Coordinates of C-alpha atoms and ligand atoms in Angstrom, one line a residue:
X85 CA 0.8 18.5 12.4
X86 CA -0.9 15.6 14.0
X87 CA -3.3 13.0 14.2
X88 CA -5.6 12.2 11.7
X89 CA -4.5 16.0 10.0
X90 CA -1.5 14.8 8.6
X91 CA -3.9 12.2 6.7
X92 CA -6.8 14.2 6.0
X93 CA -3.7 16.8 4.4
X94 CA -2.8 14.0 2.5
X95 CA -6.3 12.7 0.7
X96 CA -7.1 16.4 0.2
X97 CA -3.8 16.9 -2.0
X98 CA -4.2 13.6 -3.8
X99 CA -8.3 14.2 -4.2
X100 CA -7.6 17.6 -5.9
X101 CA -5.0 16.0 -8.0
X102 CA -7.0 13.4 -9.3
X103 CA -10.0 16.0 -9.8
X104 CA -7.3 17.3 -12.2
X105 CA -6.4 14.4 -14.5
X106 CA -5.0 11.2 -13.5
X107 CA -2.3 10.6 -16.1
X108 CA -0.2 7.8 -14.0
X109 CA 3.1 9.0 -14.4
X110 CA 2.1 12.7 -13.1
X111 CA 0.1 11.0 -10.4
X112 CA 3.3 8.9 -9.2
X113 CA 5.3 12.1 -9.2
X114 CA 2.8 13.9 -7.4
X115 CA 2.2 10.9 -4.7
X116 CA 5.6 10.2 -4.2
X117 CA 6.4 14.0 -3.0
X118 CA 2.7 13.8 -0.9
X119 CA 3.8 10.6 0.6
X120 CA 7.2 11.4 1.4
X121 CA 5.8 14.4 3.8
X122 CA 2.8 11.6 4.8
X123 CA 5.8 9.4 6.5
X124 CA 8.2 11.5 8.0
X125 CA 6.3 11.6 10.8
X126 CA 5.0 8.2 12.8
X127 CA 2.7 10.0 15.0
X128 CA 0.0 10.1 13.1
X129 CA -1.8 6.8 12.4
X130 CA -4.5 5.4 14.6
X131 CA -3.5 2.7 16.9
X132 CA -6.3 0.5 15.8
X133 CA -4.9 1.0 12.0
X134 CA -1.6 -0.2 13.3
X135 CA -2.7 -3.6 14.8
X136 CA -1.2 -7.0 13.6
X137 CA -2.7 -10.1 13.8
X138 CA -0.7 -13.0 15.0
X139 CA -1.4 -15.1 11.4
X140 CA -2.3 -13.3 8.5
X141 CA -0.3 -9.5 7.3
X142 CA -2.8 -6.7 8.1
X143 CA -4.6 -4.3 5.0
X144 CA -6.3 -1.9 7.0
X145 CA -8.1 0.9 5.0
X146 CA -7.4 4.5 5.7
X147 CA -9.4 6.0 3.2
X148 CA -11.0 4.9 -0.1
X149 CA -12.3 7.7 -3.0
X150 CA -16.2 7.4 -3.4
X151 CA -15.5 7.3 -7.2
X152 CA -12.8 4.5 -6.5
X153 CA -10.3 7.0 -8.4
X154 CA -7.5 6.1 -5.1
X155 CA -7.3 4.2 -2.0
X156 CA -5.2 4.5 1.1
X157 CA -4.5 1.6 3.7
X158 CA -1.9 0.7 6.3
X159 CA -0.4 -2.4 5.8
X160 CA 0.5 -4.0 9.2
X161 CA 3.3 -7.3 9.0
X162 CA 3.9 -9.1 11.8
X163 CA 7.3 -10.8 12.7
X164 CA 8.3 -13.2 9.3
X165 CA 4.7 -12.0 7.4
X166 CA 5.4 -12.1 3.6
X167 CA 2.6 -11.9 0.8
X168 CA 2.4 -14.7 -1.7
X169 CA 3.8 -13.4 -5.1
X170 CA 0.7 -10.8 -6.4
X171 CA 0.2 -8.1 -9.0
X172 CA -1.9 -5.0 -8.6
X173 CA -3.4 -3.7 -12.0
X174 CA -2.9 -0.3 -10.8
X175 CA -0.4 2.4 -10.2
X176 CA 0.6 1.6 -6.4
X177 CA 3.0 4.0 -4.0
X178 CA 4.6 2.2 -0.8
X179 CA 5.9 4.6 2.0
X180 CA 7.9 3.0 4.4
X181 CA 6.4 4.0 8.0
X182 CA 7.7 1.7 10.7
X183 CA 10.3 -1.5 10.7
X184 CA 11.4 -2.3 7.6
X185 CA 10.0 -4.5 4.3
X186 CA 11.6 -6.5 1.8
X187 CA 10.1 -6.6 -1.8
X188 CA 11.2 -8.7 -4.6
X189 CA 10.2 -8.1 -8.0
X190 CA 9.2 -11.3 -9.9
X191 CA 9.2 -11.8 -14.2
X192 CA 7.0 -14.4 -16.0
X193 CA 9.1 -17.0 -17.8
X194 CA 8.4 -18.2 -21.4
X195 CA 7.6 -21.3 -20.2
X196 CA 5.0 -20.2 -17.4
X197 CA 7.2 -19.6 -14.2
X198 CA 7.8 -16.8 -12.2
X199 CA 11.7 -15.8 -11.8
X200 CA 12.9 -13.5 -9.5
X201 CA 13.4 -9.9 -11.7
X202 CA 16.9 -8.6 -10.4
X203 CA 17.4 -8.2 -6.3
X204 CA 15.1 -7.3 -3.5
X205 CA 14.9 -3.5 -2.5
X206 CA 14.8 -3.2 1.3
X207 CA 12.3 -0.3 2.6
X208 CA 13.8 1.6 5.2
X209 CA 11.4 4.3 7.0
X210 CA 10.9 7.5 5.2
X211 CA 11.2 5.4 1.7
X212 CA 8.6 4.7 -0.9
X213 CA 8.4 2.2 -4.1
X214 CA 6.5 2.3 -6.9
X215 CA 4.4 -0.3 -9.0
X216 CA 2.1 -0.3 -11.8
X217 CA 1.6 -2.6 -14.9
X218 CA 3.9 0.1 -16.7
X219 CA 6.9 -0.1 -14.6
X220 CA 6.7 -3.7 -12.6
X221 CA 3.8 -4.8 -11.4
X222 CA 4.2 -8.3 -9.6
X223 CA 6.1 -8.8 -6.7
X224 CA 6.5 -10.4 -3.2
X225 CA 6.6 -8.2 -0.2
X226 CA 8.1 -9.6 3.2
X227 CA 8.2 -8.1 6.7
X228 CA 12.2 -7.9 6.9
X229 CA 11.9 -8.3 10.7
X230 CA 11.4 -11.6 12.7
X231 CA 11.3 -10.5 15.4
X232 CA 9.0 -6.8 15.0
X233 CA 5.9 -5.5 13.3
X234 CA 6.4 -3.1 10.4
X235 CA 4.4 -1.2 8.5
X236 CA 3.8 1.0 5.5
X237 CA 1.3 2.9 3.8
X238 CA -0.1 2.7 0.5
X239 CA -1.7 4.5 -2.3
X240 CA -3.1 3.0 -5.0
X241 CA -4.7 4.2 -8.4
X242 CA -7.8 2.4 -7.6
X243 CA -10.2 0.4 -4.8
X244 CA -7.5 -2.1 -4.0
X245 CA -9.5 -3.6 -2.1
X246 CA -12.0 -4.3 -4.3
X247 CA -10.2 -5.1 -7.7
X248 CA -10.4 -8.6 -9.1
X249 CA -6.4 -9.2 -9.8
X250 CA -4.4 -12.3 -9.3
X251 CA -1.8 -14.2 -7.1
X252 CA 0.8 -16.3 -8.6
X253 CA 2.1 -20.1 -7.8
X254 CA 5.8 -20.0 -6.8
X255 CA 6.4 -23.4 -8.8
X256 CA 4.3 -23.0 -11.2
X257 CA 3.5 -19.9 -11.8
X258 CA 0.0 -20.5 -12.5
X259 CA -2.2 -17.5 -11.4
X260 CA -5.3 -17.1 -9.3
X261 CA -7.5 -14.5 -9.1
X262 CA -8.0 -12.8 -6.0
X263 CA -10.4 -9.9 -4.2
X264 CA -8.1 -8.5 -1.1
X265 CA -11.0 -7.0 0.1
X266 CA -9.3 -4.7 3.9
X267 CA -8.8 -6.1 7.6
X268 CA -11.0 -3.2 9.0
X269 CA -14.4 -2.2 8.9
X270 CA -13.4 1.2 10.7
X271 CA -11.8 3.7 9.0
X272 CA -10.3 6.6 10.8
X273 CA -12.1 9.7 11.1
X274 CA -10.5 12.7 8.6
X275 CA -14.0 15.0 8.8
X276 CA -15.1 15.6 12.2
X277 CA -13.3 18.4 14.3
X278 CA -14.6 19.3 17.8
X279 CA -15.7 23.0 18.2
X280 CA -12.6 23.2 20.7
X281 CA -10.0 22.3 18.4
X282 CA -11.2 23.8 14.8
Ligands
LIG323 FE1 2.0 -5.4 -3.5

């Protein structure tokens, strides 16, 4: 399959699941097996969705539910990119596309810190992560690559881009709340076939 098919595929199967009831730990299940068949192949995703920028990590939207029950975006790192430590709020599923991501889970400390919770996972292509305020929800992600761009795709439980959630001080701990709002204005085009090709 390819192109813009393998997506569309993709937020078809996830649409009709959500349609159905969107009990979280059915919904990871279910995303986890969708986006494992979503990455196996890195032909698919539009160049412009795989751009970096030479500052700031890329969040490029792919496709957002009118009813804000999902999102999907491409997140683009370039060399030594990392996130500051954030939560999400929502179930969240991480397929590794391209290069390769670090991610390091974080705790809150009685006192008001943030510790490191146990070691960093390493994302390798064709592997996916899981967050949500049930199972770990605050983390740090970091391009694992100086020296190339990497990127993954995510689904998320909600309008990332538009939830109010929070980043958190590596000293202190002492949390801010944030919008990520998405890189693009363009998202790529899932609905139109030409006559030639349908
Ligand atoms: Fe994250």
């Amino acid at each position: 399959m390819k192109g813009p098919d393998r997506l569309r595929e993709f937020v078809c199967a996830i649409a009709q699941r959500v349609e159905a009831g969107r009990e979280e730990a059915d919904m990871l299940a279910f995303g986890k097996s969708c986006m494992a068949k979503l990455i196996e192949d890195d032909g698919w995703l539009p160049a412009e969705c795989a751009k970096p920028h030479p500052v700031y990590y890329q969040q490029h939207l792919l496709y957002a539910d009118p009813l804000d029950r999902f999102s999907v975006v491409s997140f683009v790192w370039g060399p030594g990119q990392r996130t500051p430590i954030h939560n999400h709020t929502v179930w969240g599923i991480i397929g590794m596309l391209r290069g390769a991501e670090i991610a390091q889970p974080f705790e809150r400390m009685v006192d008001g810190t943030m510790r490191a919770a146990g070691e960093p996972h390493v994302l390798q292509p064709g592997e996916i992560e899981c967050v949500s305020p049930r199972i770990g929800d605050i983390h740090r992600v970091s391009n694992a690559h100086a020296d190339q761009v990497s990127i993954s795709i995510h689904l998320y439980g909600g309008n990332i881009g538009k939830l109010t959630r929070c980043v958190f001080d590596d000293q202190t701990g002492e949390e801010k709340a944030f919008v990520s709002g998405y890189s693009n204005a363009m998202t790529p085009n899932l609905w139109f076939k030409p006559a030639s090709a349908a």
